[in-house]
Amino acid sequence: MLAIIVTGHGEFARGILQSAEMIFGKAQNVTAVTLAANESVKDLVSHYRLAIDQLAPVTELLFLVDLWGGSPFNAASQLVAAHPDQYGLVAGLNLPMLIEALALQQQTLAEVIPHLERTARGGIRHLDLQTNTGDDDLL
């Protein structure tokens, strides 16, 4: 089963995981790792290692992070670089992406990552009442 670390700045990771579990149900082999304002990338790498130990045994691990280039991303990328065949990293975490990741944990990283990129993009939409898109049926 694919292990997942959900991470981001502040309490974002805990909040989005809690929201996903409200919709999906209790997640297995998933943990949230947070970054406090006074912590460094080095601290976060330590937090990740501890989380990985708690998720063990891990054959494949996916980091879902809030922001490309932020500290959670930079810390995770260090671990992914050390284990490129076992670990993957996707930035831009949103709720549809996380729910889909939970549903796909039985698949491999190679299958899951491209699917999550498509799902996350599809989760971004706007309500357009000016054209006949059928969105007004939602009201």
mmCIF file of N, CA and C in Angstrom:
data_model
loop_
_atom_site.group_PDB
_atom_site.id
_atom_site.type_symbol
_atom_site.label_atom_id
_atom_site.label_comp_id
_atom_site.label_asym_id
_atom_site.label_seq_id
_atom_site.Cartn_x
_atom_site.Cartn_y
_atom_site.Cartn_z
ATOM 1 N N MET A 1 0.845 -1.185 0.000
ATOM 2 C CA MET A 1 0.000 0.000 0.000
ATOM 3 C C MET A 1 0.882 1.238 0.000
ATOM 4 N N LEU A 2 0.538 2.176 -0.833
ATOM 5 C CA LEU A 2 1.251 3.446 -0.941
ATOM 6 C C LEU A 2 1.086 4.241 0.344
ATOM 7 N N ALA A 3 2.205 4.620 0.959
ATOM 8 C CA ALA A 3 2.175 5.493 2.131
ATOM 9 C C ALA A 3 2.142 6.939 1.648
ATOM 10 N N ILE A 4 1.468 7.801 2.412
ATOM 11 C CA ILE A 4 1.327 9.202 2.016
ATOM 12 C C ILE A 4 1.662 10.093 3.195
ATOM 13 N N ILE A 5 2.506 11.094 2.935
ATOM 14 C CA ILE A 5 2.747 12.160 3.894
ATOM 15 C C ILE A 5 2.159 13.435 3.311
ATOM 16 N N VAL A 6 1.192 13.989 4.019
ATOM 17 C CA VAL A 6 0.558 15.254 3.647
ATOM 18 C C VAL A 6 1.264 16.335 4.448
ATOM 19 N N THR A 7 1.722 17.379 3.783
ATOM 20 C CA THR A 7 2.527 18.374 4.480
ATOM 21 C C THR A 7 2.347 19.768 3.903
ATOM 22 N N GLY A 8 2.652 20.736 4.742
ATOM 23 C CA GLY A 8 2.547 22.122 4.314
ATOM 24 C C GLY A 8 2.882 23.063 5.449
ATOM 25 N N HIS A 9 2.707 24.316 5.176
ATOM 26 C CA HIS A 9 2.997 25.360 6.151
ATOM 27 C C HIS A 9 1.904 25.413 7.216
ATOM 28 N N GLY A 10 2.316 25.623 8.464
ATOM 29 C CA GLY A 10 1.355 25.738 9.561
ATOM 30 C C GLY A 10 0.558 24.451 9.725
ATOM 31 N N GLU A 11 -0.723 24.615 10.009
ATOM 32 C CA GLU A 11 -1.614 23.479 10.266
ATOM 33 C C GLU A 11 -2.358 23.005 9.012
ATOM 34 N N PHE A 12 -1.942 23.492 7.849
ATOM 35 C CA PHE A 12 -2.607 23.145 6.596
ATOM 36 C C PHE A 12 -2.773 21.638 6.427
ATOM 37 N N ALA A 13 -1.696 20.884 6.653
ATOM 38 C CA ALA A 13 -1.721 19.435 6.415
ATOM 39 C C ALA A 13 -2.742 18.727 7.294
ATOM 40 N N ARG A 14 -2.775 19.076 8.568
ATOM 41 C CA ARG A 14 -3.752 18.440 9.464
ATOM 42 C C ARG A 14 -5.175 18.785 9.043
ATOM 43 N N GLY A 15 -5.395 20.033 8.683
ATOM 44 C CA GLY A 15 -6.739 20.467 8.304
ATOM 45 C C GLY A 15 -7.241 19.802 7.038
ATOM 46 N N ILE A 16 -6.399 19.738 6.019
ATOM 47 C CA ILE A 16 -6.853 19.144 4.760
ATOM 48 C C ILE A 16 -7.028 17.629 4.899
ATOM 49 N N LEU A 17 -6.175 16.988 5.713
ATOM 50 C CA LEU A 17 -6.357 15.553 5.941
ATOM 51 C C LEU A 17 -7.646 15.295 6.708
ATOM 52 N N GLN A 18 -7.936 16.122 7.686
ATOM 53 C CA GLN A 18 -9.193 15.981 8.436
ATOM 54 C C GLN A 18 -10.394 16.155 7.495
ATOM 55 N N SER A 19 -10.329 17.125 6.612
ATOM 56 C CA SER A 19 -11.421 17.345 5.652
ATOM 57 C C SER A 19 -11.577 16.143 4.724
ATOM 58 N N ALA A 20 -10.465 15.612 4.236
ATOM 59 C CA ALA A 20 -10.526 14.456 3.340
ATOM 60 C C ALA A 20 -11.131 13.252 4.048
ATOM 61 N N GLU A 21 -10.789 13.059 5.313
ATOM 62 C CA GLU A 21 -11.333 11.919 6.053
ATOM 63 C C GLU A 21 -12.817 12.090 6.342
ATOM 64 N N MET A 22 -13.302 13.312 6.423
ATOM 65 C CA MET A 22 -14.746 13.541 6.570
ATOM 66 C C MET A 22 -15.495 13.026 5.344
ATOM 67 N N ILE A 23 -14.869 13.138 4.199
ATOM 68 C CA ILE A 23 -15.500 12.750 2.932
ATOM 69 C C ILE A 23 -15.180 11.297 2.586
ATOM 70 N N PHE A 24 -13.919 10.911 2.709
ATOM 71 C CA PHE A 24 -13.445 9.596 2.268
ATOM 72 C C PHE A 24 -13.571 8.520 3.335
ATOM 73 N N GLY A 25 -13.444 8.904 4.580
ATOM 74 C CA GLY A 25 -13.357 7.942 5.674
ATOM 75 C C GLY A 25 -11.954 7.936 6.225
ATOM 76 N N LYS A 26 -11.755 7.207 7.303
ATOM 77 C CA LYS A 26 -10.454 7.166 7.966
ATOM 78 C C LYS A 26 -9.386 6.655 7.012
ATOM 79 N N ALA A 27 -8.312 7.412 6.905
ATOM 80 C CA ALA A 27 -7.215 7.064 6.000
ATOM 81 C C ALA A 27 -6.254 6.090 6.670
ATOM 82 N N GLN A 28 -5.733 5.169 5.877
ATOM 83 C CA GLN A 28 -4.743 4.211 6.347
ATOM 84 C C GLN A 28 -3.387 4.550 5.740
ATOM 85 N N ASN A 29 -2.333 4.390 6.531
ATOM 86 C CA ASN A 29 -0.971 4.591 6.051
ATOM 87 C C ASN A 29 -0.742 6.011 5.527
ATOM 88 N N VAL A 30 -1.381 6.970 6.206
ATOM 89 C CA VAL A 30 -1.282 8.386 5.849
ATOM 90 C C VAL A 30 -1.032 9.174 7.119
ATOM 91 N N THR A 31 -0.178 10.187 7.011
ATOM 92 C CA THR A 31 0.048 11.058 8.156
ATOM 93 C C THR A 31 0.229 12.498 7.682
ATOM 94 N N ALA A 32 -0.085 13.414 8.564
ATOM 95 C CA ALA A 32 0.119 14.836 8.295
ATOM 96 C C ALA A 32 1.354 15.300 9.053
ATOM 97 N N VAL A 33 2.200 16.053 8.378
ATOM 98 C CA VAL A 33 3.391 16.641 8.992
ATOM 99 C C VAL A 33 3.311 18.145 8.799
ATOM 100 N N THR A 34 3.434 18.870 9.893
ATOM 101 C CA THR A 34 3.291 20.326 9.847
ATOM 102 C C THR A 34 4.651 21.008 9.980
ATOM 103 N N LEU A 35 4.674 22.271 9.577
ATOM 104 C CA LEU A 35 5.862 23.108 9.697
ATOM 105 C C LEU A 35 5.488 24.341 10.498
ATOM 106 N N ALA A 36 6.068 24.484 11.681
ATOM 107 C CA ALA A 36 5.836 25.667 12.509
ATOM 108 C C ALA A 36 6.683 26.823 11.982
ATOM 109 N N ALA A 37 6.263 28.027 12.294
ATOM 110 C CA ALA A 37 6.942 29.230 11.807
ATOM 111 C C ALA A 37 8.405 29.295 12.242
ATOM 112 N N ASN A 38 8.736 28.728 13.376
ATOM 113 C CA ASN A 38 10.103 28.805 13.883
ATOM 114 C C ASN A 38 10.963 27.608 13.480
ATOM 115 N N GLU A 39 10.470 26.747 12.595
ATOM 116 C CA GLU A 39 11.214 25.559 12.193
ATOM 117 C C GLU A 39 11.890 25.761 10.843
ATOM 118 N N SER A 40 12.954 24.993 10.642
ATOM 119 C CA SER A 40 13.742 25.074 9.413
ATOM 120 C C SER A 40 13.489 23.847 8.531
ATOM 121 N N VAL A 41 14.071 23.877 7.344
ATOM 122 C CA VAL A 41 14.014 22.723 6.455
ATOM 123 C C VAL A 41 14.659 21.507 7.133
ATOM 124 N N LYS A 42 15.749 21.733 7.853
ATOM 125 C CA LYS A 42 16.419 20.646 8.574
ATOM 126 C C LYS A 42 15.478 20.014 9.600
ATOM 127 N N ASP A 43 14.732 20.850 10.332
ATOM 128 C CA ASP A 43 13.749 20.330 11.295
ATOM 129 C C ASP A 43 12.700 19.490 10.589
ATOM 130 N N LEU A 44 12.244 19.986 9.454
ATOM 131 C CA LEU A 44 11.185 19.295 8.724
ATOM 132 C C LEU A 44 11.676 17.953 8.180
ATOM 133 N N VAL A 45 12.912 17.880 7.714
ATOM 134 C CA VAL A 45 13.469 16.597 7.277
ATOM 135 C C VAL A 45 13.426 15.601 8.431
ATOM 136 N N SER A 46 13.761 16.054 9.627
ATOM 137 C CA SER A 46 13.692 15.183 10.809
ATOM 138 C C SER A 46 12.261 14.730 11.075
ATOM 139 N N HIS A 47 11.307 15.656 10.945
ATOM 140 C CA HIS A 47 9.889 15.296 11.127
ATOM 141 C C HIS A 47 9.462 14.249 10.097
ATOM 142 N N TYR A 48 9.902 14.427 8.845
ATOM 143 C CA TYR A 48 9.572 13.462 7.800
ATOM 144 C C TYR A 48 10.149 12.084 8.113
ATOM 145 N N ARG A 49 11.391 12.050 8.548
ATOM 146 C CA ARG A 49 12.024 10.764 8.857
ATOM 147 C C ARG A 49 11.278 10.047 9.981
ATOM 148 N N LEU A 50 10.874 10.796 10.992
ATOM 149 C CA LEU A 50 10.102 10.219 12.084
ATOM 150 C C LEU A 50 8.766 9.671 11.568
ATOM 151 N N ALA A 51 8.103 10.437 10.712
ATOM 152 C CA ALA A 51 6.828 9.993 10.139
ATOM 153 C C ALA A 51 7.010 8.725 9.307
ATOM 154 N N ILE A 52 8.080 8.671 8.538
ATOM 155 C CA ILE A 52 8.352 7.484 7.717
ATOM 156 C C ILE A 52 8.571 6.273 8.616
ATOM 157 N N ASP A 53 9.315 6.453 9.696
ATOM 158 C CA ASP A 53 9.526 5.357 10.651
ATOM 159 C C ASP A 53 8.198 4.874 11.235
ATOM 160 N N GLN A 54 7.282 5.808 11.502
ATOM 161 C CA GLN A 54 5.990 5.437 12.073
ATOM 162 C C GLN A 54 5.080 4.766 11.050
ATOM 163 N N LEU A 55 5.272 5.072 9.771
ATOM 164 C CA LEU A 55 4.482 4.452 8.709
ATOM 165 C C LEU A 55 5.047 3.085 8.293
ATOM 166 N N ALA A 56 6.246 2.773 8.711
ATOM 167 C CA ALA A 56 6.962 1.575 8.269
ATOM 168 C C ALA A 56 6.122 0.316 8.481
ATOM 169 N N PRO A 57 6.274 -0.660 7.594
ATOM 170 C CA PRO A 57 7.202 -0.678 6.471
ATOM 171 C C PRO A 57 6.658 0.094 5.266
ATOM 172 N N VAL A 58 7.526 0.833 4.620
ATOM 173 C CA VAL A 58 7.156 1.651 3.469
ATOM 174 C C VAL A 58 7.888 1.131 2.240
ATOM 175 N N THR A 59 7.126 0.708 1.237
ATOM 176 C CA THR A 59 7.754 0.307 -0.018
ATOM 177 C C THR A 59 7.736 1.470 -1.010
ATOM 178 N N GLU A 60 6.637 2.230 -1.008
ATOM 179 C CA GLU A 60 6.544 3.440 -1.819
ATOM 180 C C GLU A 60 5.889 4.527 -0.975
ATOM 181 N N LEU A 61 6.376 5.759 -1.149
ATOM 182 C CA LEU A 61 5.912 6.884 -0.349
ATOM 183 C C LEU A 61 5.663 8.078 -1.243
ATOM 184 N N LEU A 62 4.533 8.723 -1.026
ATOM 185 C CA LEU A 62 4.174 9.915 -1.775
ATOM 186 C C LEU A 62 4.070 11.096 -0.817
ATOM 187 N N PHE A 63 4.832 12.149 -1.105
ATOM 188 C CA PHE A 63 4.698 13.412 -0.393
ATOM 189 C C PHE A 63 3.731 14.289 -1.173
ATOM 190 N N LEU A 64 2.703 14.770 -0.511
ATOM 191 C CA LEU A 64 1.774 15.749 -1.090
ATOM 192 C C LEU A 64 1.990 17.040 -0.324
ATOM 193 N N VAL A 65 2.506 18.068 -0.999
ATOM 194 C CA VAL A 65 2.871 19.317 -0.342
ATOM 195 C C VAL A 65 2.035 20.477 -0.870
ATOM 196 N N ASP A 66 1.962 21.526 -0.061
ATOM 197 C CA ASP A 66 1.110 22.653 -0.402
ATOM 198 C C ASP A 66 1.656 23.523 -1.534
ATOM 199 N N LEU A 67 2.956 23.735 -1.571
ATOM 200 C CA LEU A 67 3.503 24.781 -2.437
ATOM 201 C C LEU A 67 4.837 24.373 -3.045
ATOM 202 N N TRP A 68 4.950 24.483 -4.356
ATOM 203 C CA TRP A 68 6.208 24.211 -5.041
ATOM 204 C C TRP A 68 7.261 25.222 -4.579
ATOM 205 N N GLY A 69 8.418 24.721 -4.161
ATOM 206 C CA GLY A 69 9.524 25.587 -3.791
ATOM 207 C C GLY A 69 9.524 26.065 -2.354
ATOM 208 N N GLY A 70 8.475 25.758 -1.588
ATOM 209 C CA GLY A 70 8.432 26.139 -0.184
ATOM 210 C C GLY A 70 9.256 25.178 0.661
ATOM 211 N N SER A 71 9.376 25.485 1.930
ATOM 212 C CA SER A 71 10.169 24.639 2.830
ATOM 213 C C SER A 71 9.683 23.193 2.878
ATOM 214 N N PRO A 72 8.367 22.925 2.966
ATOM 215 C CA PRO A 72 7.928 21.520 2.947
ATOM 216 C C PRO A 72 8.347 20.799 1.663
ATOM 217 N N PHE A 73 8.273 21.483 0.543
ATOM 218 C CA PHE A 73 8.712 20.923 -0.736
ATOM 219 C C PHE A 73 10.216 20.672 -0.718
ATOM 220 N N ASN A 74 10.981 21.673 -0.264
ATOM 221 C CA ASN A 74 12.439 21.546 -0.269
ATOM 222 C C ASN A 74 12.909 20.408 0.635
ATOM 223 N N ALA A 75 12.299 20.262 1.790
ATOM 224 C CA ALA A 75 12.666 19.179 2.697
ATOM 225 C C ALA A 75 12.310 17.824 2.083
ATOM 226 N N ALA A 76 11.113 17.702 1.535
ATOM 227 C CA ALA A 76 10.689 16.444 0.918
ATOM 228 C C ALA A 76 11.551 16.104 -0.288
ATOM 229 N N SER A 77 11.938 17.103 -1.061
ATOM 230 C CA SER A 77 12.739 16.826 -2.257
ATOM 231 C C SER A 77 14.092 16.224 -1.898
ATOM 232 N N GLN A 78 14.638 16.564 -0.739
ATOM 233 C CA GLN A 78 15.894 15.955 -0.290
ATOM 234 C C GLN A 78 15.722 14.453 -0.091
ATOM 235 N N LEU A 79 14.610 14.066 0.519
ATOM 236 C CA LEU A 79 14.368 12.640 0.761
ATOM 237 C C LEU A 79 14.025 11.908 -0.531
ATOM 238 N N VAL A 80 13.273 12.556 -1.402
ATOM 239 C CA VAL A 80 12.932 11.939 -2.689
ATOM 240 C C VAL A 80 14.205 11.734 -3.514
ATOM 241 N N ALA A 81 15.109 12.701 -3.482
ATOM 242 C CA ALA A 81 16.365 12.573 -4.234
ATOM 243 C C ALA A 81 17.197 11.402 -3.727
ATOM 244 N N ALA A 82 17.093 11.094 -2.442
ATOM 245 C CA ALA A 82 17.837 9.968 -1.874
ATOM 246 C C ALA A 82 17.174 8.622 -2.164
ATOM 247 N N HIS A 83 15.893 8.629 -2.515
ATOM 248 C CA HIS A 83 15.127 7.395 -2.774
ATOM 249 C C HIS A 83 14.238 7.573 -4.015
ATOM 250 N N PRO A 84 14.810 7.890 -5.167
ATOM 251 C CA PRO A 84 13.981 8.224 -6.334
ATOM 252 C C PRO A 84 13.098 7.090 -6.852
ATOM 253 N N ASP A 85 13.456 5.856 -6.557
ATOM 254 C CA ASP A 85 12.647 4.726 -7.024
ATOM 255 C C ASP A 85 11.516 4.379 -6.072
ATOM 256 N N GLN A 86 11.563 4.920 -4.845
ATOM 257 C CA GLN A 86 10.557 4.598 -3.837
ATOM 258 C C GLN A 86 9.671 5.777 -3.462
ATOM 259 N N TYR A 87 10.187 6.984 -3.577
ATOM 260 C CA TYR A 87 9.476 8.171 -3.102
ATOM 261 C C TYR A 87 9.091 9.066 -4.264
ATOM 262 N N GLY A 88 7.944 9.725 -4.128
ATOM 263 C CA GLY A 88 7.493 10.696 -5.109
ATOM 264 C C GLY A 88 7.013 11.952 -4.407
ATOM 265 N N LEU A 89 6.913 13.043 -5.149
ATOM 266 C CA LEU A 89 6.556 14.337 -4.591
ATOM 267 C C LEU A 89 5.661 15.083 -5.567
ATOM 268 N N VAL A 90 4.508 15.527 -5.068
ATOM 269 C CA VAL A 90 3.594 16.337 -5.870
ATOM 270 C C VAL A 90 3.254 17.585 -5.064
ATOM 271 N N ALA A 91 3.390 18.742 -5.682
ATOM 272 C CA ALA A 91 3.078 20.016 -5.028
ATOM 273 C C ALA A 91 1.755 20.555 -5.556
ATOM 274 N N GLY A 92 1.182 21.498 -4.802
ATOM 275 C CA GLY A 92 -0.088 22.105 -5.202
ATOM 276 C C GLY A 92 -1.277 21.364 -4.615
ATOM 277 N N LEU A 93 -1.085 20.764 -3.463
ATOM 278 C CA LEU A 93 -2.113 19.932 -2.846
ATOM 279 C C LEU A 93 -3.445 20.662 -2.717
ATOM 280 N N ASN A 94 -4.487 19.994 -3.164
ATOM 281 C CA ASN A 94 -5.854 20.458 -2.916
ATOM 282 C C ASN A 94 -6.699 19.258 -2.505
ATOM 283 N N LEU A 95 -7.911 19.521 -2.061
ATOM 284 C CA LEU A 95 -8.747 18.463 -1.504
ATOM 285 C C LEU A 95 -9.113 17.379 -2.526
ATOM 286 N N PRO A 96 -9.486 17.714 -3.768
ATOM 287 C CA PRO A 96 -9.756 16.641 -4.727
ATOM 288 C C PRO A 96 -8.539 15.734 -4.954
ATOM 289 N N MET A 97 -7.335 16.334 -4.982
ATOM 290 C CA MET A 97 -6.115 15.547 -5.166
ATOM 291 C C MET A 97 -5.923 14.576 -4.010
ATOM 292 N N LEU A 98 -6.103 15.054 -2.791
ATOM 293 C CA LEU A 98 -5.889 14.205 -1.626
ATOM 294 C C LEU A 98 -6.905 13.066 -1.571
ATOM 295 N N ILE A 99 -8.155 13.347 -1.820
ATOM 296 C CA ILE A 99 -9.179 12.303 -1.816
ATOM 297 C C ILE A 99 -8.868 11.248 -2.872
ATOM 298 N N GLU A 100 -8.445 11.688 -4.028
ATOM 299 C CA GLU A 100 -8.093 10.748 -5.090
ATOM 300 C C GLU A 100 -6.876 9.912 -4.684
ATOM 301 N N ALA A 101 -5.899 10.526 -4.048
ATOM 302 C CA ALA A 101 -4.717 9.783 -3.593
ATOM 303 C C ALA A 101 -5.111 8.699 -2.592
ATOM 304 N N LEU A 102 -6.022 9.020 -1.699
ATOM 305 C CA LEU A 102 -6.490 8.025 -0.731
ATOM 306 C C LEU A 102 -7.179 6.862 -1.428
ATOM 307 N N ALA A 103 -7.921 7.167 -2.478
ATOM 308 C CA ALA A 103 -8.635 6.121 -3.211
ATOM 309 C C ALA A 103 -7.697 5.242 -4.044
ATOM 310 N N LEU A 104 -6.502 5.744 -4.341
ATOM 311 C CA LEU A 104 -5.583 5.034 -5.237
ATOM 312 C C LEU A 104 -4.388 4.413 -4.527
ATOM 313 N N GLN A 105 -4.437 4.275 -3.232
ATOM 314 C CA GLN A 105 -3.277 3.802 -2.480
ATOM 315 C C GLN A 105 -2.822 2.397 -2.849
ATOM 316 N N GLN A 106 -3.653 1.620 -3.496
ATOM 317 C CA GLN A 106 -3.261 0.273 -3.903
ATOM 318 C C GLN A 106 -2.462 0.283 -5.201
ATOM 319 N N GLN A 107 -2.361 1.430 -5.841
ATOM 320 C CA GLN A 107 -1.613 1.533 -7.092
ATOM 321 C C GLN A 107 -0.183 1.992 -6.826
ATOM 322 N N THR A 108 0.628 1.967 -7.857
ATOM 323 C CA THR A 108 2.030 2.363 -7.734
ATOM 324 C C THR A 108 2.193 3.872 -7.909
ATOM 325 N N LEU A 109 3.337 4.369 -7.465
ATOM 326 C CA LEU A 109 3.650 5.788 -7.663
ATOM 327 C C LEU A 109 3.575 6.167 -9.140
ATOM 328 N N ALA A 110 4.103 5.321 -9.988
ATOM 329 C CA ALA A 110 4.115 5.610 -11.423
ATOM 330 C C ALA A 110 2.706 5.773 -11.983
ATOM 331 N N GLU A 111 1.734 5.083 -11.417
ATOM 332 C CA GLU A 111 0.343 5.205 -11.856
ATOM 333 C C GLU A 111 -0.351 6.382 -11.181
ATOM 334 N N VAL A 112 -0.056 6.600 -9.906
ATOM 335 C CA VAL A 112 -0.783 7.580 -9.103
ATOM 336 C C VAL A 112 -0.408 9.019 -9.453
ATOM 337 N N ILE A 113 0.876 9.306 -9.598
ATOM 338 C CA ILE A 113 1.310 10.698 -9.766
ATOM 339 C C ILE A 113 0.680 11.379 -10.976
ATOM 340 N N PRO A 114 0.711 10.812 -12.178
ATOM 341 C CA PRO A 114 0.081 11.513 -13.303
ATOM 342 C C PRO A 114 -1.435 11.654 -13.130
ATOM 343 N N HIS A 115 -2.041 10.673 -12.493
ATOM 344 C CA HIS A 115 -3.482 10.745 -12.238
ATOM 345 C C HIS A 115 -3.807 11.903 -11.294
ATOM 346 N N LEU A 116 -2.985 12.076 -10.258
ATOM 347 C CA LEU A 116 -3.219 13.160 -9.304
ATOM 348 C C LEU A 116 -3.056 14.531 -9.944
ATOM 349 N N GLU A 117 -2.118 14.667 -10.845
ATOM 350 C CA GLU A 117 -1.935 15.948 -11.543
ATOM 351 C C GLU A 117 -3.203 16.303 -12.328
ATOM 352 N N ARG A 118 -3.767 15.322 -13.006
ATOM 353 C CA ARG A 118 -5.011 15.574 -13.756
ATOM 354 C C ARG A 118 -6.170 15.888 -12.811
ATOM 355 N N THR A 119 -6.278 15.136 -11.725
ATOM 356 C CA THR A 119 -7.368 15.334 -10.763
ATOM 357 C C THR A 119 -7.309 16.710 -10.135
ATOM 358 N N ALA A 120 -6.122 17.135 -9.749
ATOM 359 C CA ALA A 120 -5.967 18.449 -9.111
ATOM 360 C C ALA A 120 -6.376 19.561 -10.064
ATOM 361 N N ARG A 121 -5.982 19.446 -11.317
ATOM 362 C CA ARG A 121 -6.372 20.471 -12.301
ATOM 363 C C ARG A 121 -7.888 20.477 -12.505
ATOM 364 N N GLY A 122 -8.475 19.288 -12.547
ATOM 365 C CA GLY A 122 -9.922 19.190 -12.740
ATOM 366 C C GLY A 122 -10.717 19.707 -11.555
ATOM 367 N N GLY A 123 -10.094 19.777 -10.392
ATOM 368 C CA GLY A 123 -10.763 20.292 -9.195
ATOM 369 C C GLY A 123 -10.841 21.801 -9.150
ATOM 370 N N ILE A 124 -10.190 22.461 -10.103
ATOM 371 C CA ILE A 124 -10.210 23.924 -10.163
ATOM 372 C C ILE A 124 -11.192 24.339 -11.246
ATOM 373 N N ARG A 125 -12.299 24.893 -10.829
ATOM 374 C CA ARG A 125 -13.358 25.322 -11.753
ATOM 375 C C ARG A 125 -13.988 26.585 -11.208
ATOM 376 N N HIS A 126 -14.662 27.289 -12.065
ATOM 377 C CA HIS A 126 -15.403 28.452 -11.593
ATOM 378 C C HIS A 126 -16.865 28.324 -11.991
ATOM 379 N N LEU A 127 -17.717 28.957 -11.221
ATOM 380 C CA LEU A 127 -19.149 28.964 -11.486
ATOM 381 C C LEU A 127 -19.420 30.049 -12.512
ATOM 382 N N ASP A 128 -19.884 29.673 -13.676
ATOM 383 C CA ASP A 128 -20.124 30.618 -14.760
ATOM 384 C C ASP A 128 -21.615 30.643 -15.070
ATOM 385 N N LEU A 129 -22.299 31.653 -14.567
ATOM 386 C CA LEU A 129 -23.736 31.791 -14.801
ATOM 387 C C LEU A 129 -24.033 32.640 -16.031
ATOM 388 N N GLN A 130 -22.992 33.197 -16.649
ATOM 389 C CA GLN A 130 -23.183 34.055 -17.815
ATOM 390 C C GLN A 130 -23.399 33.251 -19.098
ATOM 391 N N THR A 131 -22.860 32.040 -19.145
ATOM 392 C CA THR A 131 -23.064 31.188 -20.311
ATOM 393 C C THR A 131 -23.853 29.963 -19.879
ATOM 394 N N ASN A 132 -24.454 29.301 -20.818
ATOM 395 C CA ASN A 132 -25.290 28.150 -20.507
ATOM 396 C C ASN A 132 -24.416 26.904 -20.344
ATOM 397 N N THR A 133 -23.848 26.756 -19.156
ATOM 398 C CA THR A 133 -22.990 25.607 -18.862
ATOM 399 C C THR A 133 -23.699 24.569 -18.008
ATOM 400 N N GLY A 134 -24.897 24.893 -17.557
ATOM 401 C CA GLY A 134 -25.612 23.988 -16.675
ATOM 402 C C GLY A 134 -25.274 24.216 -15.209
ATOM 403 N N ASP A 135 -24.351 25.132 -14.924
ATOM 404 C CA ASP A 135 -23.962 25.401 -13.546
ATOM 405 C C ASP A 135 -25.110 25.966 -12.725
ATOM 406 N N ASP A 136 -26.077 26.618 -13.388
ATOM 407 C CA ASP A 136 -27.179 27.202 -12.634
ATOM 408 C C ASP A 136 -28.077 26.130 -12.007
ATOM 409 N N ASP A 137 -27.938 24.890 -12.454
ATOM 410 C CA ASP A 137 -28.681 23.788 -11.818
ATOM 411 C C ASP A 137 -28.211 23.535 -10.399
ATOM 412 N N LEU A 138 -27.002 24.007 -10.088
ATOM 413 C CA LEU A 138 -26.450 23.824 -8.750
ATOM 414 C C LEU A 138 -27.093 24.752 -7.735
ATOM 415 N N LEU A 139 -27.731 25.805 -8.207
ATOM 416 C CA LEU A 139 -28.296 26.812 -7.298
ATOM 417 C C LEU A 139 -29.653 26.410 -6.790
#
